[in-house]
């Protein structure tokens, strides 16, 4: 076994045994791999649908320098990489026959990997979205606070919750089916939700919070129906869930925003969130014949060679 290089596995427990300390060392920056691997650890490999997830860690002199994961039928998510590390990973995955639909990482890493993937596979990368990652500093309630109060979403609210999650997914361009049958398999299911309600008990905004892991909670999603926006409801409900996360013992509270949305970015900064870094998602397009060949070679049932 090589002393340095990428080590791949399909076993989330094995991956976390080696890479967990590295991920927990930067919980805000590593919030996504932490929440994804925790869900897989607690719910099993089927938590993200049929197929087998793949995990990788980059080791140098016995220390973990970086990680990646790829969920079934989805793209690649990596922690920060140098251009040289991104190129080595692209070469490795291309040699194994992976057909990546996209890569998601901090902006410089995603860009470096997208360029490397194009060199190694001929795929054409297209920037889909750029995101800002924010970390909570000092929580600042909005002034004035809109009339009403926060309330935890209960079982009786489930149909309403699913409807708003469908609307949110449509707003941000997520291709997902959300109904009673599919709910448990979506990324929305494991969260704890809060409404902001008007004094007569009408929900006007919602915010979700992921389960705490490594002392970190990610707020996601935050949604207000279009006809109710501009009244301070999103800020009020985000403060509610942020305050609840801190009360539960969170040391880090984070959230993502679309960099192209000045309204949401200004809102979160007003209530105490500070910029941490930028993320980017690049989609990959292949020639039709090559894409078909790669899909066949990378069916979920195919074994992933170890390292």
PDB file of C-alpha atoms in Angstrom:
ATOM      1  CA  UNK A   1       0.000   0.000   0.000  1.00  0.00           C
ATOM      2  CA  UNK A   2       1.355   3.404  -0.927  1.00  0.00           C
ATOM      3  CA  UNK A   3       2.500   5.654   1.956  1.00  0.00           C
ATOM      4  CA  UNK A   4       0.976   8.674   0.160  1.00  0.00           C
ATOM      5  CA  UNK A   5      -2.025   8.950  -2.115  1.00  0.00           C
ATOM      6  CA  UNK A   6      -5.766   8.473  -2.438  1.00  0.00           C
ATOM      7  CA  UNK A   7      -7.413   5.563  -0.611  1.00  0.00           C
ATOM      8  CA  UNK A   8     -10.935   4.589  -1.674  1.00  0.00           C
ATOM      9  CA  UNK A   9     -13.596   2.638   0.198  1.00  0.00           C
ATOM     10  CA  UNK A  10     -17.333   1.939   0.123  1.00  0.00           C
ATOM     11  CA  UNK A  11     -17.484   1.553   3.914  1.00  0.00           C
ATOM     12  CA  UNK A  12     -18.494   4.764   5.688  1.00  0.00           C
ATOM     13  CA  UNK A  13     -17.307   3.482   9.079  1.00  0.00           C
ATOM     14  CA  UNK A  14     -13.873   2.639   7.696  1.00  0.00           C
ATOM     15  CA  UNK A  15     -13.735   6.052   6.057  1.00  0.00           C
ATOM     16  CA  UNK A  16     -14.671   7.884   9.253  1.00  0.00           C
ATOM     17  CA  UNK A  17     -12.237   5.828  11.332  1.00  0.00           C
ATOM     18  CA  UNK A  18      -9.415   7.302   9.255  1.00  0.00           C
ATOM     19  CA  UNK A  19     -10.848  10.665   8.121  1.00  0.00           C
ATOM     20  CA  UNK A  20     -13.314  11.598  10.859  1.00  0.00           C
ATOM     21  CA  UNK A  21     -10.817  13.567  12.927  1.00  0.00           C
ATOM     22  CA  UNK A  22      -9.770  15.551   9.850  1.00  0.00           C
ATOM     23  CA  UNK A  23     -13.395  16.424   9.023  1.00  0.00           C
ATOM     24  CA  UNK A  24     -14.197  17.363  12.624  1.00  0.00           C
ATOM     25  CA  UNK A  25     -11.132  19.628  12.799  1.00  0.00           C
ATOM     26  CA  UNK A  26     -12.920  22.197  10.599  1.00  0.00           C
ATOM     27  CA  UNK A  27     -16.634  21.605  11.218  1.00  0.00           C
ATOM     28  CA  UNK A  28     -17.866  24.810   9.584  1.00  0.00           C
ATOM     29  CA  UNK A  29     -15.838  24.342   6.418  1.00  0.00           C
ATOM     30  CA  UNK A  30     -16.539  20.590   6.317  1.00  0.00           C
ATOM     31  CA  UNK A  31     -20.223  20.883   7.227  1.00  0.00           C
ATOM     32  CA  UNK A  32     -21.505  19.021   4.166  1.00  0.00           C
ATOM     33  CA  UNK A  33     -19.324  15.889   4.366  1.00  0.00           C
ATOM     34  CA  UNK A  34     -19.969  15.764   8.094  1.00  0.00           C
ATOM     35  CA  UNK A  35     -23.755  15.806   7.704  1.00  0.00           C
ATOM     36  CA  UNK A  36     -23.745  13.411   4.730  1.00  0.00           C
ATOM     37  CA  UNK A  37     -21.521  10.817   6.392  1.00  0.00           C
ATOM     38  CA  UNK A  38     -23.449  11.077   9.660  1.00  0.00           C
ATOM     39  CA  UNK A  39     -26.682  10.332   7.804  1.00  0.00           C
ATOM     40  CA  UNK A  40     -25.077   7.346   6.088  1.00  0.00           C
ATOM     41  CA  UNK A  41     -23.602   6.124   9.363  1.00  0.00           C
ATOM     42  CA  UNK A  42     -26.918   6.253  11.195  1.00  0.00           C
ATOM     43  CA  UNK A  43     -29.338   5.252   8.422  1.00  0.00           C
ATOM     44  CA  UNK A  44     -27.153   2.993   6.285  1.00  0.00           C
ATOM     45  CA  UNK A  45     -25.990   3.066   2.671  1.00  0.00           C
ATOM     46  CA  UNK A  46     -29.585   3.182   1.382  1.00  0.00           C
ATOM     47  CA  UNK A  47     -30.089   6.638   2.946  1.00  0.00           C
ATOM     48  CA  UNK A  48     -29.355   8.222  -0.437  1.00  0.00           C
ATOM     49  CA  UNK A  49     -31.074   5.642  -2.630  1.00  0.00           C
ATOM     50  CA  UNK A  50     -29.999   2.489  -4.402  1.00  0.00           C
ATOM     51  CA  UNK A  51     -26.336   2.044  -5.148  1.00  0.00           C
ATOM     52  CA  UNK A  52     -23.107   2.254  -3.217  1.00  0.00           C
ATOM     53  CA  UNK A  53     -21.462   5.478  -2.036  1.00  0.00           C
ATOM     54  CA  UNK A  54     -17.738   5.886  -2.601  1.00  0.00           C
ATOM     55  CA  UNK A  55     -15.422   7.676  -0.159  1.00  0.00           C
ATOM     56  CA  UNK A  56     -11.822   8.703  -0.507  1.00  0.00           C
ATOM     57  CA  UNK A  57      -9.109  10.163   1.666  1.00  0.00           C
ATOM     58  CA  UNK A  58      -5.782  11.643   0.653  1.00  0.00           C
ATOM     59  CA  UNK A  59      -2.992  10.673   3.026  1.00  0.00           C
ATOM     60  CA  UNK A  60       0.516  12.066   3.278  1.00  0.00           C
ATOM     61  CA  UNK A  61       2.966  10.640   5.802  1.00  0.00           C
ATOM     62  CA  UNK A  62       0.062   8.993   7.610  1.00  0.00           C
ATOM     63  CA  UNK A  63      -1.979  12.201   7.945  1.00  0.00           C
ATOM     64  CA  UNK A  64      -5.243  12.904   6.121  1.00  0.00           C
ATOM     65  CA  UNK A  65      -4.941  15.989   3.914  1.00  0.00           C
ATOM     66  CA  UNK A  66      -8.273  15.877   2.049  1.00  0.00           C
ATOM     67  CA  UNK A  67     -11.364  13.762   1.445  1.00  0.00           C
ATOM     68  CA  UNK A  68     -14.089  13.231  -1.109  1.00  0.00           C
ATOM     69  CA  UNK A  69     -17.354  11.356  -1.347  1.00  0.00           C
ATOM     70  CA  UNK A  70     -19.633  10.411  -4.200  1.00  0.00           C
ATOM     71  CA  UNK A  71     -23.221   9.358  -3.538  1.00  0.00           C
ATOM     72  CA  UNK A  72     -25.003   6.938  -5.901  1.00  0.00           C
ATOM     73  CA  UNK A  73     -25.855   8.525  -9.262  1.00  0.00           C
ATOM     74  CA  UNK A  74     -24.574  11.897  -8.069  1.00  0.00           C
ATOM     75  CA  UNK A  75     -21.507  14.037  -8.472  1.00  0.00           C
ATOM     76  CA  UNK A  76     -18.295  14.459  -6.562  1.00  0.00           C
ATOM     77  CA  UNK A  77     -17.910  16.501  -3.377  1.00  0.00           C
ATOM     78  CA  UNK A  78     -14.418  17.220  -2.095  1.00  0.00           C
ATOM     79  CA  UNK A  79     -12.700  19.151   0.648  1.00  0.00           C
ATOM     80  CA  UNK A  80     -10.059  21.711  -0.332  1.00  0.00           C
ATOM     81  CA  UNK A  81      -7.434  20.516  -2.824  1.00  0.00           C
ATOM     82  CA  UNK A  82      -4.408  22.073  -4.441  1.00  0.00           C
ATOM     83  CA  UNK A  83      -4.398  22.035  -8.258  1.00  0.00           C
ATOM     84  CA  UNK A  84      -1.908  19.133  -8.138  1.00  0.00           C
ATOM     85  CA  UNK A  85      -4.109  17.146  -5.749  1.00  0.00           C
ATOM     86  CA  UNK A  86      -7.180  17.868  -7.885  1.00  0.00           C
ATOM     87  CA  UNK A  87      -5.352  16.618 -10.981  1.00  0.00           C
ATOM     88  CA  UNK A  88      -4.253  13.413  -9.237  1.00  0.00           C
ATOM     89  CA  UNK A  89      -7.814  12.738  -8.067  1.00  0.00           C
ATOM     90  CA  UNK A  90      -9.250  13.416 -11.528  1.00  0.00           C
ATOM     91  CA  UNK A  91      -6.719  11.034 -13.079  1.00  0.00           C
ATOM     92  CA  UNK A  92      -7.568   8.344 -10.514  1.00  0.00           C
ATOM     93  CA  UNK A  93     -11.327   8.570 -10.940  1.00  0.00           C
ATOM     94  CA  UNK A  94     -11.086   8.753 -14.728  1.00  0.00           C
ATOM     95  CA  UNK A  95      -8.940   5.605 -14.741  1.00  0.00           C
ATOM     96  CA  UNK A  96     -11.607   3.846 -12.649  1.00  0.00           C
ATOM     97  CA  UNK A  97     -14.278   4.799 -15.200  1.00  0.00           C
ATOM     98  CA  UNK A  98     -16.324   7.220 -13.129  1.00  0.00           C
ATOM     99  CA  UNK A  99     -18.780   9.380 -15.063  1.00  0.00           C
ATOM    100  CA  UNK A 100     -19.199  12.446 -12.891  1.00  0.00           C
ATOM    101  CA  UNK A 101     -22.249  14.612 -13.601  1.00  0.00           C
ATOM    102  CA  UNK A 102     -20.813  17.449 -11.491  1.00  0.00           C
ATOM    103  CA  UNK A 103     -18.276  18.473  -8.885  1.00  0.00           C
ATOM    104  CA  UNK A 104     -19.033  20.514  -5.757  1.00  0.00           C
ATOM    105  CA  UNK A 105     -16.307  22.069  -3.614  1.00  0.00           C
ATOM    106  CA  UNK A 106     -14.903  25.373  -2.470  1.00  0.00           C
ATOM    107  CA  UNK A 107     -14.594  27.616  -5.508  1.00  0.00           C
ATOM    108  CA  UNK A 108     -10.871  27.257  -6.181  1.00  0.00           C
ATOM    109  CA  UNK A 109     -10.967  23.472  -5.689  1.00  0.00           C
ATOM    110  CA  UNK A 110     -14.045  23.023  -7.870  1.00  0.00           C
ATOM    111  CA  UNK A 111     -12.452  25.109 -10.618  1.00  0.00           C
ATOM    112  CA  UNK A 112      -9.162  23.200 -10.434  1.00  0.00           C
ATOM    113  CA  UNK A 113     -10.937  19.846 -10.509  1.00  0.00           C
ATOM    114  CA  UNK A 114     -13.222  20.885 -13.379  1.00  0.00           C
ATOM    115  CA  UNK A 115     -10.194  21.848 -15.457  1.00  0.00           C
ATOM    116  CA  UNK A 116      -8.414  18.606 -14.551  1.00  0.00           C
ATOM    117  CA  UNK A 117     -11.486  16.508 -15.335  1.00  0.00           C
ATOM    118  CA  UNK A 118     -11.714  18.127 -18.756  1.00  0.00           C
ATOM    119  CA  UNK A 119      -8.059  17.279 -19.423  1.00  0.00           C
ATOM    120  CA  UNK A 120      -8.471  13.658 -18.384  1.00  0.00           C
ATOM    121  CA  UNK A 121     -11.915  12.910 -19.850  1.00  0.00           C
ATOM    122  CA  UNK A 122     -12.717  15.558 -22.453  1.00  0.00           C
ATOM    123  CA  UNK A 123     -15.848  16.531 -20.506  1.00  0.00           C
ATOM    124  CA  UNK A 124     -16.955  20.151 -20.854  1.00  0.00           C
ATOM    125  CA  UNK A 125     -17.460  21.910 -17.489  1.00  0.00           C
ATOM    126  CA  UNK A 126     -20.115  24.579 -16.995  1.00  0.00           C
ATOM    127  CA  UNK A 127     -20.476  26.625 -13.821  1.00  0.00           C
ATOM    128  CA  UNK A 128     -23.964  25.918 -12.477  1.00  0.00           C
ATOM    129  CA  UNK A 129     -23.968  27.995  -9.307  1.00  0.00           C
ATOM    130  CA  UNK A 130     -21.674  29.842  -6.944  1.00  0.00           C
ATOM    131  CA  UNK A 131     -22.498  29.763  -3.243  1.00  0.00           C
ATOM    132  CA  UNK A 132     -21.441  31.776  -0.216  1.00  0.00           C
ATOM    133  CA  UNK A 133     -20.841  29.814   2.987  1.00  0.00           C
ATOM    134  CA  UNK A 134     -21.604  31.819   6.123  1.00  0.00           C
ATOM    135  CA  UNK A 135     -20.765  31.121   9.770  1.00  0.00           C
ATOM    136  CA  UNK A 136     -22.764  32.648  12.614  1.00  0.00           C
ATOM    137  CA  UNK A 137     -20.889  35.300  14.582  1.00  0.00           C
ATOM    138  CA  UNK A 138     -23.008  37.238  17.103  1.00  0.00           C
ATOM    139  CA  UNK A 139     -26.718  36.622  16.564  1.00  0.00           C
ATOM    140  CA  UNK A 140     -28.598  39.882  15.948  1.00  0.00           C
ATOM    141  CA  UNK A 141     -32.427  39.708  16.020  1.00  0.00           C
ATOM    142  CA  UNK A 142     -34.065  41.765  13.267  1.00  0.00           C
ATOM    143  CA  UNK A 143     -35.459  45.193  14.084  1.00  0.00           C
ATOM    144  CA  UNK A 144     -38.364  45.373  14.105  1.00  0.00           C
ATOM    145  CA  UNK A 145     -39.282  41.743  14.709  1.00  0.00           C
ATOM    146  CA  UNK A 146     -42.365  40.954  12.583  1.00  0.00           C
ATOM    147  CA  UNK A 147     -45.563  40.206  14.480  1.00  0.00           C
ATOM    148  CA  UNK A 148     -45.879  36.564  15.405  1.00  0.00           C
ATOM    149  CA  UNK A 149     -43.676  33.833  16.830  1.00  0.00           C
ATOM    150  CA  UNK A 150     -41.736  30.699  15.990  1.00  0.00           C
ATOM    151  CA  UNK A 151     -43.219  27.218  16.376  1.00  0.00           C
ATOM    152  CA  UNK A 152     -41.683  23.800  15.813  1.00  0.00           C
ATOM    153  CA  UNK A 153     -43.267  22.003  12.877  1.00  0.00           C
ATOM    154  CA  UNK A 154     -45.197  18.937  14.042  1.00  0.00           C
ATOM    155  CA  UNK A 155     -46.670  15.825  12.473  1.00  0.00           C
ATOM    156  CA  UNK A 156     -49.941  17.585  11.758  1.00  0.00           C
ATOM    157  CA  UNK A 157     -48.032  20.043   9.561  1.00  0.00           C
ATOM    158  CA  UNK A 158     -46.467  17.394   7.328  1.00  0.00           C
ATOM    159  CA  UNK A 159     -48.492  17.986   4.166  1.00  0.00           C
ATOM    160  CA  UNK A 160     -47.871  21.725   4.445  1.00  0.00           C
ATOM    161  CA  UNK A 161     -44.161  21.112   5.067  1.00  0.00           C
ATOM    162  CA  UNK A 162     -43.831  18.867   2.008  1.00  0.00           C
ATOM    163  CA  UNK A 163     -45.577  21.460  -0.155  1.00  0.00           C
ATOM    164  CA  UNK A 164     -43.198  24.203   0.914  1.00  0.00           C
ATOM    165  CA  UNK A 165     -40.178  21.925   0.431  1.00  0.00           C
ATOM    166  CA  UNK A 166     -41.407  21.224  -3.116  1.00  0.00           C
ATOM    167  CA  UNK A 167     -41.726  24.956  -3.737  1.00  0.00           C
ATOM    168  CA  UNK A 168     -38.268  25.604  -2.297  1.00  0.00           C
ATOM    169  CA  UNK A 169     -36.716  22.862  -4.445  1.00  0.00           C
ATOM    170  CA  UNK A 170     -38.354  24.322  -7.548  1.00  0.00           C
ATOM    171  CA  UNK A 171     -37.077  27.796  -6.659  1.00  0.00           C
ATOM    172  CA  UNK A 172     -33.462  26.619  -6.402  1.00  0.00           C
ATOM    173  CA  UNK A 173     -33.634  24.254  -9.373  1.00  0.00           C
ATOM    174  CA  UNK A 174     -33.414  20.928  -7.504  1.00  0.00           C
ATOM    175  CA  UNK A 175     -34.753  17.964  -9.460  1.00  0.00           C
ATOM    176  CA  UNK A 176     -36.441  16.019  -6.686  1.00  0.00           C
ATOM    177  CA  UNK A 177     -39.783  14.336  -6.064  1.00  0.00           C
ATOM    178  CA  UNK A 178     -41.263  15.191  -2.674  1.00  0.00           C
ATOM    179  CA  UNK A 179     -44.364  13.346  -1.526  1.00  0.00           C
ATOM    180  CA  UNK A 180     -45.371  10.962   1.240  1.00  0.00           C
ATOM    181  CA  UNK A 181     -43.780   7.989  -0.508  1.00  0.00           C
ATOM    182  CA  UNK A 182     -40.474   9.654  -1.383  1.00  0.00           C
ATOM    183  CA  UNK A 183     -40.062  11.934   1.646  1.00  0.00           C
ATOM    184  CA  UNK A 184     -37.833   9.644   3.729  1.00  0.00           C
ATOM    185  CA  UNK A 185     -35.313   9.362   0.889  1.00  0.00           C
ATOM    186  CA  UNK A 186     -34.965  13.098   0.264  1.00  0.00           C
ATOM    187  CA  UNK A 187     -32.410  15.408   1.835  1.00  0.00           C
ATOM    188  CA  UNK A 188     -35.273  17.251   3.539  1.00  0.00           C
ATOM    189  CA  UNK A 189     -36.420  14.399   5.764  1.00  0.00           C
ATOM    190  CA  UNK A 190     -33.852  14.361   8.563  1.00  0.00           C
ATOM    191  CA  UNK A 191     -34.136  18.035   9.471  1.00  0.00           C
ATOM    192  CA  UNK A 192     -35.986  19.771  12.278  1.00  0.00           C
ATOM    193  CA  UNK A 193     -38.253  22.552  11.000  1.00  0.00           C
ATOM    194  CA  UNK A 194     -39.630  25.733  12.507  1.00  0.00           C
ATOM    195  CA  UNK A 195     -42.466  27.923  11.245  1.00  0.00           C
ATOM    196  CA  UNK A 196     -42.741  31.641  11.723  1.00  0.00           C
ATOM    197  CA  UNK A 197     -46.436  32.173  12.379  1.00  0.00           C
ATOM    198  CA  UNK A 198     -48.494  35.344  12.380  1.00  0.00           C
ATOM    199  CA  UNK A 199     -50.488  36.096  15.575  1.00  0.00           C
ATOM    200  CA  UNK A 200     -53.487  34.182  14.178  1.00  0.00           C
ATOM    201  CA  UNK A 201     -51.356  31.022  13.785  1.00  0.00           C
ATOM    202  CA  UNK A 202     -50.800  31.193  10.012  1.00  0.00           C
ATOM    203  CA  UNK A 203     -47.350  29.896   8.912  1.00  0.00           C
ATOM    204  CA  UNK A 204     -45.596  32.488   6.736  1.00  0.00           C
ATOM    205  CA  UNK A 205     -41.993  31.232   6.602  1.00  0.00           C
ATOM    206  CA  UNK A 206     -39.964  28.165   7.526  1.00  0.00           C
ATOM    207  CA  UNK A 207     -36.398  27.200   8.337  1.00  0.00           C
ATOM    208  CA  UNK A 208     -34.851  23.781   8.745  1.00  0.00           C
ATOM    209  CA  UNK A 209     -31.835  22.685  10.753  1.00  0.00           C
ATOM    210  CA  UNK A 210     -29.735  19.585  10.183  1.00  0.00           C
ATOM    211  CA  UNK A 211     -28.913  17.333  13.144  1.00  0.00           C
ATOM    212  CA  UNK A 212     -25.880  18.509  15.064  1.00  0.00           C
ATOM    213  CA  UNK A 213     -22.586  16.780  14.245  1.00  0.00           C
ATOM    214  CA  UNK A 214     -19.139  17.702  15.567  1.00  0.00           C
ATOM    215  CA  UNK A 215     -20.744  20.645  17.396  1.00  0.00           C
ATOM    216  CA  UNK A 216     -22.005  22.100  14.109  1.00  0.00           C
ATOM    217  CA  UNK A 217     -25.531  22.742  12.826  1.00  0.00           C
ATOM    218  CA  UNK A 218     -26.319  23.777   9.260  1.00  0.00           C
ATOM    219  CA  UNK A 219     -29.451  25.857   8.717  1.00  0.00           C
ATOM    220  CA  UNK A 220     -31.185  24.651   5.542  1.00  0.00           C
ATOM    221  CA  UNK A 221     -33.587  25.307   3.919  1.00  0.00           C
ATOM    222  CA  UNK A 222     -35.032  28.751   4.586  1.00  0.00           C
ATOM    223  CA  UNK A 223     -38.177  29.457   2.585  1.00  0.00           C
ATOM    224  CA  UNK A 224     -40.873  32.105   2.407  1.00  0.00           C
ATOM    225  CA  UNK A 225     -43.587  31.902  -0.288  1.00  0.00           C
ATOM    226  CA  UNK A 226     -43.098  34.599  -2.917  1.00  0.00           C
ATOM    227  CA  UNK A 227     -46.209  36.579  -2.007  1.00  0.00           C
ATOM    228  CA  UNK A 228     -45.066  36.852   1.642  1.00  0.00           C
ATOM    229  CA  UNK A 229     -41.497  37.997   1.075  1.00  0.00           C
ATOM    230  CA  UNK A 230     -40.082  41.357   2.092  1.00  0.00           C
ATOM    231  CA  UNK A 231     -41.803  41.418   5.489  1.00  0.00           C
ATOM    232  CA  UNK A 232     -38.965  40.158   7.699  1.00  0.00           C
ATOM    233  CA  UNK A 233     -40.317  36.641   8.167  1.00  0.00           C
ATOM    234  CA  UNK A 234     -37.227  34.815   6.836  1.00  0.00           C
ATOM    235  CA  UNK A 235     -34.921  36.755   9.144  1.00  0.00           C
ATOM    236  CA  UNK A 236     -37.159  36.090  12.135  1.00  0.00           C
ATOM    237  CA  UNK A 237     -37.394  32.328  11.557  1.00  0.00           C
ATOM    238  CA  UNK A 238     -33.657  32.040  10.824  1.00  0.00           C
ATOM    239  CA  UNK A 239     -32.913  33.747  14.143  1.00  0.00           C
ATOM    240  CA  UNK A 240     -35.281  31.268  15.849  1.00  0.00           C
ATOM    241  CA  UNK A 241     -33.507  28.167  14.510  1.00  0.00           C
ATOM    242  CA  UNK A 242     -30.057  29.707  15.021  1.00  0.00           C
ATOM    243  CA  UNK A 243     -30.869  30.522  18.636  1.00  0.00           C
ATOM    244  CA  UNK A 244     -32.212  26.988  19.157  1.00  0.00           C
ATOM    245  CA  UNK A 245     -29.003  25.506  17.710  1.00  0.00           C
ATOM    246  CA  UNK A 246     -26.880  27.566  20.099  1.00  0.00           C
ATOM    247  CA  UNK A 247     -29.109  26.603  23.031  1.00  0.00           C
ATOM    248  CA  UNK A 248     -28.655  22.935  22.087  1.00  0.00           C
ATOM    249  CA  UNK A 249     -24.888  23.348  22.362  1.00  0.00           C
ATOM    250  CA  UNK A 250     -23.782  24.089  18.815  1.00  0.00           C
ATOM    251  CA  UNK A 251     -20.385  25.767  18.588  1.00  0.00           C
ATOM    252  CA  UNK A 252     -20.748  26.476  14.873  1.00  0.00           C
ATOM    253  CA  UNK A 253     -23.925  27.416  12.981  1.00  0.00           C
ATOM    254  CA  UNK A 254     -23.585  27.733   9.219  1.00  0.00           C
ATOM    255  CA  UNK A 255     -25.658  28.234   6.099  1.00  0.00           C
ATOM    256  CA  UNK A 256     -25.229  28.544   2.337  1.00  0.00           C
ATOM    257  CA  UNK A 257     -26.657  31.209   0.056  1.00  0.00           C
ATOM    258  CA  UNK A 258     -26.711  31.653  -3.694  1.00  0.00           C
ATOM    259  CA  UNK A 259     -24.043  34.252  -4.442  1.00  0.00           C
ATOM    260  CA  UNK A 260     -26.322  35.739  -7.104  1.00  0.00           C
ATOM    261  CA  UNK A 261     -29.072  36.582  -4.584  1.00  0.00           C
ATOM    262  CA  UNK A 262     -28.231  39.940  -2.973  1.00  0.00           C
ATOM    263  CA  UNK A 263     -31.391  39.943  -0.838  1.00  0.00           C
ATOM    264  CA  UNK A 264     -30.628  36.742   1.066  1.00  0.00           C
ATOM    265  CA  UNK A 265     -26.939  37.589   1.408  1.00  0.00           C
ATOM    266  CA  UNK A 266     -27.732  40.978   2.927  1.00  0.00           C
ATOM    267  CA  UNK A 267     -30.359  39.433   5.209  1.00  0.00           C
ATOM    268  CA  UNK A 268     -28.064  36.848   6.766  1.00  0.00           C
ATOM    269  CA  UNK A 269     -25.292  39.350   7.328  1.00  0.00           C
ATOM    270  CA  UNK A 270     -27.754  41.682   9.099  1.00  0.00           C
ATOM    271  CA  UNK A 271     -28.618  38.965  11.618  1.00  0.00           C
ATOM    272  CA  UNK A 272     -25.000  38.106  12.388  1.00  0.00           C
ATOM    273  CA  UNK A 273     -23.727  35.645   9.789  1.00  0.00           C
ATOM    274  CA  UNK A 274     -20.245  36.358   8.422  1.00  0.00           C
ATOM    275  CA  UNK A 275     -18.728  35.098   5.143  1.00  0.00           C
ATOM    276  CA  UNK A 276     -16.433  32.081   5.460  1.00  0.00           C
ATOM    277  CA  UNK A 277     -15.681  31.030   1.866  1.00  0.00           C
ATOM    278  CA  UNK A 278     -17.254  30.497  -1.561  1.00  0.00           C
ATOM    279  CA  UNK A 279     -18.330  27.189  -3.065  1.00  0.00           C
ATOM    280  CA  UNK A 280     -19.075  26.303  -6.679  1.00  0.00           C
ATOM    281  CA  UNK A 281     -20.798  23.525  -8.604  1.00  0.00           C
ATOM    282  CA  UNK A 282     -19.630  22.663 -12.115  1.00  0.00           C
ATOM    283  CA  UNK A 283     -21.722  20.399 -14.347  1.00  0.00           C
ATOM    284  CA  UNK A 284     -19.954  18.113 -16.834  1.00  0.00           C
ATOM    285  CA  UNK A 285     -21.178  17.402 -20.367  1.00  0.00           C
ATOM    286  CA  UNK A 286     -19.837  14.424 -22.342  1.00  0.00           C
ATOM    287  CA  UNK A 287     -20.144  13.415 -25.961  1.00  0.00           C
ATOM    288  CA  UNK A 288     -23.258  11.199 -26.135  1.00  0.00           C
ATOM    289  CA  UNK A 289     -21.409   8.006 -27.014  1.00  0.00           C
ATOM    290  CA  UNK A 290     -18.760   8.515 -24.360  1.00  0.00           C
ATOM    291  CA  UNK A 291     -21.362   9.322 -21.718  1.00  0.00           C
ATOM    292  CA  UNK A 292     -23.284   6.131 -22.525  1.00  0.00           C
ATOM    293  CA  UNK A 293     -20.127   4.039 -22.266  1.00  0.00           C
ATOM    294  CA  UNK A 294     -19.145   5.601 -18.954  1.00  0.00           C
ATOM    295  CA  UNK A 295     -22.617   5.122 -17.472  1.00  0.00           C
ATOM    296  CA  UNK A 296     -22.438   1.401 -18.252  1.00  0.00           C
ATOM    297  CA  UNK A 297     -18.949   1.097 -16.779  1.00  0.00           C
ATOM    298  CA  UNK A 298     -19.959   2.958 -13.621  1.00  0.00           C
ATOM    299  CA  UNK A 299     -23.213   1.184 -12.738  1.00  0.00           C
ATOM    300  CA  UNK A 300     -23.762   1.215  -8.952  1.00  0.00           C
ATOM    301  CA  UNK A 301     -23.386  -2.584  -8.751  1.00  0.00           C
ATOM    302  CA  UNK A 302     -19.853  -2.496 -10.145  1.00  0.00           C
ATOM    303  CA  UNK A 303     -17.147  -2.998  -7.514  1.00  0.00           C
ATOM    304  CA  UNK A 304     -14.938  -0.057  -6.659  1.00  0.00           C
ATOM    305  CA  UNK A 305     -11.267  -1.068  -6.639  1.00  0.00           C
ATOM    306  CA  UNK A 306      -9.586  -0.466  -3.328  1.00  0.00           C
ATOM    307  CA  UNK A 307      -6.337   1.347  -2.740  1.00  0.00           C
TER     308      UNK A 307
END
